[in-house]
PDB file of N, CA and C and ligand atoms in Angstrom:
ATOM      1  N   MET A   1     -23.048 -62.118  -9.830  1.00 60.00           N
ATOM      2  CA  MET A   1     -22.816 -60.864  -9.165  1.00 60.00           C
ATOM      3  C   MET A   1     -21.444 -60.289  -9.664  1.00 60.00           C
ATOM      4  N   SER A   2     -21.419 -59.069 -10.132  1.00 85.00           N
ATOM      5  CA  SER A   2     -20.138 -58.537 -10.623  1.00 85.00           C
ATOM      6  C   SER A   2     -19.229 -58.247  -9.465  1.00 85.00           C
ATOM      7  N   ALA A   3     -17.945 -57.953  -9.761  1.00 91.00           N
ATOM      8  CA  ALA A   3     -16.919 -57.838  -8.778  1.00 91.00           C
ATOM      9  C   ALA A   3     -17.223 -56.635  -7.803  1.00 91.00           C
ATOM     10  N   LEU A   4     -17.725 -55.556  -8.369  1.00 88.00           N
ATOM     11  CA  LEU A   4     -17.913 -54.376  -7.561  1.00 88.00           C
ATOM     12  C   LEU A   4     -18.963 -54.548  -6.463  1.00 88.00           C
ATOM     13  N   PRO A   5     -20.177 -55.062  -6.737  1.00 89.00           N
ATOM     14  CA  PRO A   5     -21.106 -55.307  -5.612  1.00 89.00           C
ATOM     15  C   PRO A   5     -20.605 -56.305  -4.670  1.00 89.00           C
ATOM     16  N   ALA A   6     -19.943 -57.401  -5.103  1.00 92.00           N
ATOM     17  CA  ALA A   6     -19.398 -58.394  -4.211  1.00 92.00           C
ATOM     18  C   ALA A   6     -18.330 -57.842  -3.357  1.00 92.00           C
ATOM     19  N   GLY A   7     -17.462 -56.993  -3.904  1.00 90.00           N
ATOM     20  CA  GLY A   7     -16.394 -56.374  -3.137  1.00 90.00           C
ATOM     21  C   GLY A   7     -16.964 -55.361  -2.124  1.00 90.00           C
ATOM     22  N   ARG A   8     -17.988 -54.635  -2.523  1.00 90.00           N
ATOM     23  CA  ARG A   8     -18.615 -53.619  -1.684  1.00 90.00           C
ATOM     24  C   ARG A   8     -19.245 -54.394  -0.447  1.00 90.00           C
ATOM     25  N   ARG A   9     -19.924 -55.440  -0.731  1.00 90.00           N
ATOM     26  CA  ARG A   9     -20.610 -56.211   0.339  1.00 90.00           C
ATOM     27  C   ARG A   9     -19.577 -56.819   1.324  1.00 90.00           C
ATOM     28  N   ALA A  10     -18.442 -57.317   0.783  1.00 92.00           N
ATOM     29  CA  ALA A  10     -17.418 -58.007   1.626  1.00 92.00           C
ATOM     30  C   ALA A  10     -16.780 -56.929   2.463  1.00 92.00           C
ATOM     31  N   ALA A  11     -16.534 -55.738   1.913  1.00 90.00           N
ATOM     32  CA  ALA A  11     -15.930 -54.665   2.686  1.00 90.00           C
ATOM     33  C   ALA A  11     -16.904 -54.181   3.796  1.00 90.00           C
ATOM     34  N   ARG A  12     -18.095 -54.092   3.375  1.00 90.00           N
ATOM     35  CA  ARG A  12     -19.177 -53.641   4.359  1.00 90.00           C
ATOM     36  C   ARG A  12     -19.337 -54.623   5.543  1.00 90.00           C
ATOM     37  N   ASP A  13     -19.226 -55.902   5.244  1.00 92.00           N
ATOM     38  CA  ASP A  13     -19.348 -56.954   6.234  1.00 92.00           C
ATOM     39  C   ASP A  13     -18.141 -56.855   7.195  1.00 92.00           C
ATOM     40  N   LEU A  14     -16.931 -56.623   6.571  1.00 92.00           N
ATOM     41  CA  LEU A  14     -15.755 -56.447   7.474  1.00 92.00           C
ATOM     42  C   LEU A  14     -15.905 -55.230   8.361  1.00 92.00           C
ATOM     43  N   LEU A  15     -16.304 -54.100   7.771  1.00 91.00           N
ATOM     44  CA  LEU A  15     -16.428 -52.862   8.567  1.00 91.00           C
ATOM     45  C   LEU A  15     -17.440 -52.971   9.613  1.00 91.00           C
ATOM     46  N   ASP A  16     -18.462 -53.829   9.357  1.00 90.00           N
ATOM     47  CA  ASP A  16     -19.513 -54.057  10.419  1.00 90.00           C
ATOM     48  C   ASP A  16     -18.829 -54.753  11.618  1.00 90.00           C
ATOM     49  N   THR A  17     -17.973 -55.688  11.317  1.00 93.00           N
ATOM     50  CA  THR A  17     -17.331 -56.491  12.430  1.00 93.00           C
ATOM     51  C   THR A  17     -16.377 -55.533  13.171  1.00 93.00           C
ATOM     52  N   LEU A  18     -15.870 -54.499  12.514  1.00 92.00           N
ATOM     53  CA  LEU A  18     -14.940 -53.536  13.180  1.00 92.00           C
ATOM     54  C   LEU A  18     -15.706 -52.447  13.936  1.00 92.00           C
ATOM     55  N   GLY A  19     -16.998 -52.516  13.885  1.00 89.00           N
ATOM     56  CA  GLY A  19     -17.817 -51.567  14.725  1.00 89.00           C
ATOM     57  C   GLY A  19     -18.117 -50.280  14.077  1.00 89.00           C
ATOM     58  N   THR A  20     -17.925 -50.160  12.751  1.00 90.00           N
ATOM     59  CA  THR A  20     -18.363 -48.880  12.147  1.00 90.00           C
ATOM     60  C   THR A  20     -19.859 -48.862  11.817  1.00 90.00           C
ATOM     61  N   ASP A  21     -20.378 -47.753  11.728  1.00 87.00           N
ATOM     62  CA  ASP A  21     -21.785 -47.531  11.363  1.00 87.00           C
ATOM     63  C   ASP A  21     -21.835 -47.321   9.799  1.00 87.00           C
ATOM     64  N   ARG A  22     -22.920 -47.782   9.169  1.00 87.00           N
ATOM     65  CA  ARG A  22     -23.020 -47.635   7.748  1.00 87.00           C
ATOM     66  C   ARG A  22     -23.128 -46.159   7.274  1.00 87.00           C
ATOM     67  N   ARG A  23     -23.277 -45.274   8.165  1.00 91.00           N
ATOM     68  CA  ARG A  23     -23.269 -43.829   7.831  1.00 91.00           C
ATOM     69  C   ARG A  23     -21.910 -43.191   8.129  1.00 91.00           C
ATOM     70  N   THR A  24     -20.986 -43.908   8.544  1.00 93.00           N
ATOM     71  CA  THR A  24     -19.644 -43.413   8.862  1.00 93.00           C
ATOM     72  C   THR A  24     -19.050 -42.681   7.688  1.00 93.00           C
ATOM     73  N   GLU A  25     -18.541 -41.475   7.953  1.00 95.00           N
ATOM     74  CA  GLU A  25     -17.831 -40.693   6.933  1.00 95.00           C
ATOM     75  C   GLU A  25     -16.359 -41.004   7.175  1.00 95.00           C
ATOM     76  N   TRP A  26     -15.647 -41.270   6.045  1.00 96.00           N
ATOM     77  CA  TRP A  26     -14.302 -41.660   6.135  1.00 96.00           C
ATOM     78  C   TRP A  26     -13.295 -40.537   5.670  1.00 96.00           C
ATOM     79  N   ARG A  27     -12.116 -40.613   6.167  1.00 97.00           N
ATOM     80  CA  ARG A  27     -11.032 -39.612   5.765  1.00 97.00           C
ATOM     81  C   ARG A  27      -9.718 -40.414   5.649  1.00 97.00           C
ATOM     82  N   THR A  28      -8.807 -39.797   5.033  1.00 97.00           N
ATOM     83  CA  THR A  28      -7.424 -40.368   4.992  1.00 97.00           C
ATOM     84  C   THR A  28      -6.789 -39.928   6.281  1.00 97.00           C
ATOM     85  N   CYS A  29      -5.781 -40.716   6.700  1.00 96.00           N
ATOM     86  CA  CYS A  29      -5.118 -40.376   7.951  1.00 96.00           C
ATOM     87  C   CYS A  29      -3.703 -40.901   7.898  1.00 96.00           C
ATOM     88  N   PHE A  30      -2.914 -40.328   8.818  1.00 94.00           N
ATOM     89  CA  PHE A  30      -1.540 -40.875   8.984  1.00 94.00           C
ATOM     90  C   PHE A  30      -1.658 -42.028   9.917  1.00 94.00           C
ATOM     91  N   SER A  31      -1.295 -43.238   9.439  1.00 81.00           N
ATOM     92  CA  SER A  31      -1.367 -44.380  10.254  1.00 81.00           C
ATOM     93  C   SER A  31       0.027 -44.556  10.946  1.00 81.00           C
ATOM     94  N   THR A  32       0.344 -45.738  11.307  1.00 70.00           N
ATOM     95  CA  THR A  32       1.518 -45.916  12.136  1.00 70.00           C
ATOM     96  C   THR A  32       2.732 -46.366  11.313  1.00 70.00           C
ATOM     97  N   ASP A  33       2.696 -46.218  10.002  1.00 65.00           N
ATOM     98  CA  ASP A  33       3.753 -46.725   9.153  1.00 65.00           C
ATOM     99  C   ASP A  33       4.861 -45.734   9.008  1.00 65.00           C
ATOM    100  N   GLY A  34       4.729 -44.528   9.494  1.00 70.00           N
ATOM    101  CA  GLY A  34       5.779 -43.527   9.484  1.00 70.00           C
ATOM    102  C   GLY A  34       5.989 -42.805   8.184  1.00 70.00           C
ATOM    103  N   SER A  35       5.066 -43.013   7.205  1.00 76.00           N
ATOM    104  CA  SER A  35       5.186 -42.335   5.927  1.00 76.00           C
ATOM    105  C   SER A  35       4.801 -40.851   6.101  1.00 76.00           C
ATOM    106  N   GLU A  36       5.238 -40.037   5.085  1.00 84.00           N
ATOM    107  CA  GLU A  36       4.923 -38.636   5.139  1.00 84.00           C
ATOM    108  C   GLU A  36       3.668 -38.243   4.494  1.00 84.00           C
ATOM    109  N   ALA A  37       2.948 -39.171   3.921  1.00 90.00           N
ATOM    110  CA  ALA A  37       1.661 -38.966   3.246  1.00 90.00           C
ATOM    111  C   ALA A  37       0.620 -39.780   3.990  1.00 90.00           C
ATOM    112  N   PRO A  38      -0.673 -39.361   3.964  1.00 94.00           N
ATOM    113  CA  PRO A  38      -1.712 -40.107   4.691  1.00 94.00           C
ATOM    114  C   PRO A  38      -2.017 -41.379   3.891  1.00 94.00           C
ATOM    115  N   THR A  39      -1.540 -42.464   4.443  1.00 94.00           N
ATOM    116  CA  THR A  39      -1.819 -43.730   3.706  1.00 94.00           C
ATOM    117  C   THR A  39      -2.849 -44.607   4.410  1.00 94.00           C
ATOM    118  N   GLY A  40      -3.451 -44.079   5.414  1.00 95.00           N
ATOM    119  CA  GLY A  40      -4.489 -44.850   6.122  1.00 95.00           C
ATOM    120  C   GLY A  40      -5.881 -44.314   5.932  1.00 95.00           C
ATOM    121  N   LEU A  41      -6.806 -45.135   6.329  1.00 95.00           N
ATOM    122  CA  LEU A  41      -8.299 -44.715   6.333  1.00 95.00           C
ATOM    123  C   LEU A  41      -8.768 -44.756   7.774  1.00 95.00           C
ATOM    124  N   ALA A  42      -9.573 -43.819   8.143  1.00 96.00           N
ATOM    125  CA  ALA A  42     -10.215 -43.783   9.496  1.00 96.00           C
ATOM    126  C   ALA A  42     -11.504 -43.011   9.407  1.00 96.00           C
ATOM    127  N   PRO A  43     -12.419 -43.240  10.311  1.00 96.00           N
ATOM    128  CA  PRO A  43     -13.638 -42.491  10.350  1.00 96.00           C
ATOM    129  C   PRO A  43     -13.323 -41.009  10.658  1.00 96.00           C
ATOM    130  N   VAL A  44     -14.070 -40.125  10.062  1.00 97.00           N
ATOM    131  CA  VAL A  44     -13.947 -38.710  10.394  1.00 97.00           C
ATOM    132  C   VAL A  44     -14.213 -38.554  11.868  1.00 97.00           C
ATOM    133  N   CYS A  45     -13.259 -37.823  12.508  1.00 96.00           N
ATOM    134  CA  CYS A  45     -13.361 -37.675  13.987  1.00 96.00           C
ATOM    135  C   CYS A  45     -14.451 -36.679  14.349  1.00 96.00           C
ATOM    136  N   PRO A  46     -15.347 -37.040  15.258  1.00 93.00           N
ATOM    137  CA  PRO A  46     -16.437 -36.140  15.674  1.00 93.00           C
ATOM    138  C   PRO A  46     -15.994 -35.057  16.684  1.00 93.00           C
ATOM    139  N   ASP A  47     -14.758 -35.199  17.210  1.00 97.00           N
ATOM    140  CA  ASP A  47     -14.312 -34.330  18.313  1.00 97.00           C
ATOM    141  C   ASP A  47     -14.211 -32.915  17.760  1.00 97.00           C
ATOM    142  N   GLU A  48     -14.829 -31.944  18.333  1.00 96.00           N
ATOM    143  CA  GLU A  48     -14.793 -30.564  17.795  1.00 96.00           C
ATOM    144  C   GLU A  48     -13.372 -29.909  17.944  1.00 96.00           C
ATOM    145  N   ASP A  49     -12.551 -30.492  18.792  1.00 97.00           N
ATOM    146  CA  ASP A  49     -11.179 -29.937  18.918  1.00 97.00           C
ATOM    147  C   ASP A  49     -10.216 -30.575  17.924  1.00 97.00           C
ATOM    148  N   HIS A  50     -10.694 -31.535  17.151  1.00 97.00           N
ATOM    149  CA  HIS A  50      -9.841 -32.202  16.144  1.00 97.00           C
ATOM    150  C   HIS A  50     -10.132 -31.518  14.823  1.00 97.00           C
ATOM    151  N   GLU A  51      -9.170 -30.672  14.341  1.00 96.00           N
ATOM    152  CA  GLU A  51      -9.417 -29.962  13.177  1.00 96.00           C
ATOM    153  C   GLU A  51      -9.556 -30.851  11.904  1.00 96.00           C
ATOM    154  N   GLU A  52     -10.477 -30.480  11.061  1.00 92.00           N
ATOM    155  CA  GLU A  52     -10.891 -31.287   9.890  1.00 92.00           C
ATOM    156  C   GLU A  52      -9.599 -31.630   8.988  1.00 92.00           C
ATOM    157  N   ASP A  53      -8.734 -30.698   8.849  1.00 92.00           N
ATOM    158  CA  ASP A  53      -7.574 -30.924   7.966  1.00 92.00           C
ATOM    159  C   ASP A  53      -6.425 -31.589   8.667  1.00 92.00           C
ATOM    160  N   ASP A  54      -6.547 -31.966   9.889  1.00 94.00           N
ATOM    161  CA  ASP A  54      -5.537 -32.643  10.679  1.00 94.00           C
ATOM    162  C   ASP A  54      -5.678 -34.153  10.510  1.00 94.00           C
ATOM    163  N   GLY A  55      -4.831 -34.791   9.722  1.00 94.00           N
ATOM    164  CA  GLY A  55      -4.869 -36.151   9.354  1.00 94.00           C
ATOM    165  C   GLY A  55      -4.325 -37.126  10.390  1.00 94.00           C
ATOM    166  N   SER A  56      -3.954 -36.634  11.515  1.00 94.00           N
ATOM    167  CA  SER A  56      -3.416 -37.468  12.567  1.00 94.00           C
ATOM    168  C   SER A  56      -4.463 -38.262  13.266  1.00 94.00           C
ATOM    169  N   VAL A  57      -4.075 -39.315  13.945  1.00 94.00           N
ATOM    170  CA  VAL A  57      -5.022 -40.124  14.717  1.00 94.00           C
ATOM    171  C   VAL A  57      -4.628 -39.912  16.202  1.00 94.00           C
ATOM    172  N   TYR A  58      -5.550 -39.469  16.965  1.00 95.00           N
ATOM    173  CA  TYR A  58      -5.392 -39.239  18.414  1.00 95.00           C
ATOM    174  C   TYR A  58      -6.343 -40.097  19.208  1.00 95.00           C
ATOM    175  N   ALA A  59      -6.259 -39.970  20.553  1.00 96.00           N
ATOM    176  CA  ALA A  59      -7.136 -40.733  21.384  1.00 96.00           C
ATOM    177  C   ALA A  59      -8.632 -40.410  21.212  1.00 96.00           C
ATOM    178  N   CYS A  60      -8.918 -39.174  20.692  1.00 97.00           N
ATOM    179  CA  CYS A  60     -10.269 -38.805  20.386  1.00 97.00           C
ATOM    180  C   CYS A  60     -10.906 -39.505  19.205  1.00 97.00           C
ATOM    181  N   CYS A  61     -10.077 -40.115  18.364  1.00 96.00           N
ATOM    182  CA  CYS A  61     -10.542 -40.652  17.076  1.00 96.00           C
ATOM    183  C   CYS A  61     -11.130 -42.072  17.226  1.00 96.00           C
ATOM    184  N   ALA A  62     -12.135 -42.316  16.431  1.00 93.00           N
ATOM    185  CA  ALA A  62     -12.719 -43.624  16.435  1.00 93.00           C
ATOM    186  C   ALA A  62     -11.905 -44.593  15.603  1.00 93.00           C
ATOM    187  N   GLU A  63     -12.001 -45.866  15.993  1.00 92.00           N
ATOM    188  CA  GLU A  63     -11.348 -46.965  15.213  1.00 92.00           C
ATOM    189  C   GLU A  63     -12.379 -47.377  14.112  1.00 92.00           C
ATOM    190  N   PRO A  64     -11.962 -48.070  13.045  1.00 94.00           N
ATOM    191  CA  PRO A  64     -10.662 -48.570  12.846  1.00 94.00           C
ATOM    192  C   PRO A  64      -9.748 -47.626  12.058  1.00 94.00           C
ATOM    193  N   VAL A  65      -8.472 -47.772  12.155  1.00 94.00           N
ATOM    194  CA  VAL A  65      -7.476 -47.214  11.235  1.00 94.00           C
ATOM    195  C   VAL A  65      -7.049 -48.311  10.348  1.00 94.00           C
ATOM    196  N   ILE A  66      -7.215 -48.145   9.050  1.00 94.00           N
ATOM    197  CA  ILE A  66      -6.929 -49.202   8.079  1.00 94.00           C
ATOM    198  C   ILE A  66      -5.783 -48.733   7.207  1.00 94.00           C
ATOM    199  N   GLU A  67      -4.666 -49.385   7.262  1.00 93.00           N
ATOM    200  CA  GLU A  67      -3.475 -49.010   6.483  1.00 93.00           C
ATOM    201  C   GLU A  67      -3.709 -49.510   5.021  1.00 93.00           C
ATOM    202  N   CYS A  68      -3.518 -48.557   4.111  1.00 93.00           N
ATOM    203  CA  CYS A  68      -3.747 -48.856   2.689  1.00 93.00           C
ATOM    204  C   CYS A  68      -2.407 -48.903   1.903  1.00 93.00           C
ATOM    205  N   GLY A  69      -1.345 -48.460   2.478  1.00 91.00           N
ATOM    206  CA  GLY A  69      -0.007 -48.529   1.835  1.00 91.00           C
ATOM    207  C   GLY A  69       0.265 -47.522   0.759  1.00 91.00           C
ATOM    208  N   SER A  70      -0.688 -46.656   0.523  1.00 92.00           N
ATOM    209  CA  SER A  70      -0.568 -45.719  -0.601  1.00 92.00           C
ATOM    210  C   SER A  70      -1.537 -44.592  -0.329  1.00 92.00           C
ATOM    211  N   SER A  71      -0.979 -43.338  -0.476  1.00 93.00           N
ATOM    212  CA  SER A  71      -1.871 -42.150  -0.265  1.00 93.00           C
ATOM    213  C   SER A  71      -2.961 -42.059  -1.354  1.00 93.00           C
ATOM    214  N   PRO A  72      -2.680 -42.259  -2.658  1.00 95.00           N
ATOM    215  CA  PRO A  72      -3.698 -42.172  -3.638  1.00 95.00           C
ATOM    216  C   PRO A  72      -4.773 -43.299  -3.421  1.00 95.00           C
ATOM    217  N   VAL A  73      -4.341 -44.448  -3.071  1.00 96.00           N
ATOM    218  CA  VAL A  73      -5.287 -45.554  -2.850  1.00 96.00           C
ATOM    219  C   VAL A  73      -6.157 -45.227  -1.658  1.00 96.00           C
ATOM    220  N   ALA A  74      -5.555 -44.743  -0.595  1.00 96.00           N
ATOM    221  CA  ALA A  74      -6.334 -44.379   0.627  1.00 96.00           C
ATOM    222  C   ALA A  74      -7.383 -43.327   0.271  1.00 96.00           C
ATOM    223  N   ALA A  75      -6.978 -42.303  -0.537  1.00 96.00           N
ATOM    224  CA  ALA A  75      -7.982 -41.289  -0.906  1.00 96.00           C
ATOM    225  C   ALA A  75      -9.085 -41.843  -1.786  1.00 96.00           C
ATOM    226  N   TYR A  76      -8.735 -42.721  -2.632  1.00 97.00           N
ATOM    227  CA  TYR A  76      -9.778 -43.359  -3.517  1.00 97.00           C
ATOM    228  C   TYR A  76     -10.734 -44.152  -2.678  1.00 97.00           C
ATOM    229  N   LEU A  77     -10.186 -45.002  -1.752  1.00 96.00           N
ATOM    230  CA  LEU A  77     -11.027 -45.840  -0.977  1.00 96.00           C
ATOM    231  C   LEU A  77     -11.933 -45.013  -0.032  1.00 96.00           C
ATOM    232  N   ALA A  78     -11.363 -43.937   0.492  1.00 96.00           N
ATOM    233  CA  ALA A  78     -12.249 -43.052   1.338  1.00 96.00           C
ATOM    234  C   ALA A  78     -13.362 -42.453   0.511  1.00 96.00           C
ATOM    235  N   ALA A  79     -13.043 -42.048  -0.742  1.00 96.00           N
ATOM    236  CA  ALA A  79     -14.114 -41.465  -1.600  1.00 96.00           C
ATOM    237  C   ALA A  79     -15.126 -42.616  -1.962  1.00 96.00           C
ATOM    238  N   LEU A  80     -14.693 -43.797  -2.223  1.00 94.00           N
ATOM    239  CA  LEU A  80     -15.696 -44.873  -2.475  1.00 94.00           C
ATOM    240  C   LEU A  80     -16.578 -45.158  -1.306  1.00 94.00           C
ATOM    241  N   LEU A  81     -15.953 -45.261  -0.139  1.00 95.00           N
ATOM    242  CA  LEU A  81     -16.746 -45.589   1.091  1.00 95.00           C
ATOM    243  C   LEU A  81     -17.680 -44.429   1.363  1.00 95.00           C
ATOM    244  N   ASN A  82     -17.293 -43.152   1.130  1.00 95.00           N
ATOM    245  CA  ASN A  82     -18.138 -42.048   1.392  1.00 95.00           C
ATOM    246  C   ASN A  82     -19.331 -42.025   0.375  1.00 95.00           C
ATOM    247  N   ALA A  83     -19.057 -42.407  -0.872  1.00 94.00           N
ATOM    248  CA  ALA A  83     -20.067 -42.471  -1.909  1.00 94.00           C
ATOM    249  C   ALA A  83     -21.147 -43.485  -1.543  1.00 94.00           C
ATOM    250  N   ASP A  84     -20.769 -44.572  -0.797  1.00 91.00           N
ATOM    251  CA  ASP A  84     -21.624 -45.645  -0.460  1.00 91.00           C
ATOM    252  C   ASP A  84     -22.300 -45.441   0.902  1.00 91.00           C
ATOM    253  N   ARG A  85     -21.964 -44.313   1.587  1.00 90.00           N
ATOM    254  CA  ARG A  85     -22.544 -44.054   2.919  1.00 90.00           C
ATOM    255  C   ARG A  85     -24.031 -44.233   2.959  1.00 90.00           C
ATOM    256  N   GLY A  86     -24.509 -45.102   3.849  1.00 79.00           N
ATOM    257  CA  GLY A  86     -25.918 -45.289   4.003  1.00 79.00           C
ATOM    258  C   GLY A  86     -26.658 -46.078   2.955  1.00 79.00           C
ATOM    259  N   ALA A  87     -25.932 -46.442   1.903  1.00 74.00           N
ATOM    260  CA  ALA A  87     -26.545 -47.152   0.749  1.00 74.00           C
ATOM    261  C   ALA A  87     -26.367 -48.675   0.786  1.00 74.00           C
ATOM    262  N   LEU A  88     -25.533 -49.108   1.751  1.00 56.00           N
ATOM    263  CA  LEU A  88     -25.242 -50.506   1.788  1.00 56.00           C
ATOM    264  C   LEU A  88     -25.945 -51.242   2.883  1.00 56.00           C
TER     265      LEU A  88
HETATM  266 ZN1   ZN B   1      -9.801 -37.207  16.672  1.00 95.10          ZN
END
């Protein structure tokens, strides 16, 4: 098995244990590290009062929030996870 399918499966297994659904849509978010760029990943918030372009995490937001340490990496991982939605 190549690295990509193995990594995809391992990430999916972890996200399953964190309670996400395989159809979860992901976004970048501001996590708790205090950075000025969105360096975290979180599920897109379904609350209609949470504006789509608001990258903050509030009580309305679903877990998990995963800190990636880098805004470009967080954006890339969100895109990868969204590309795999429902396919894993
Ligand atoms: Zn929210």
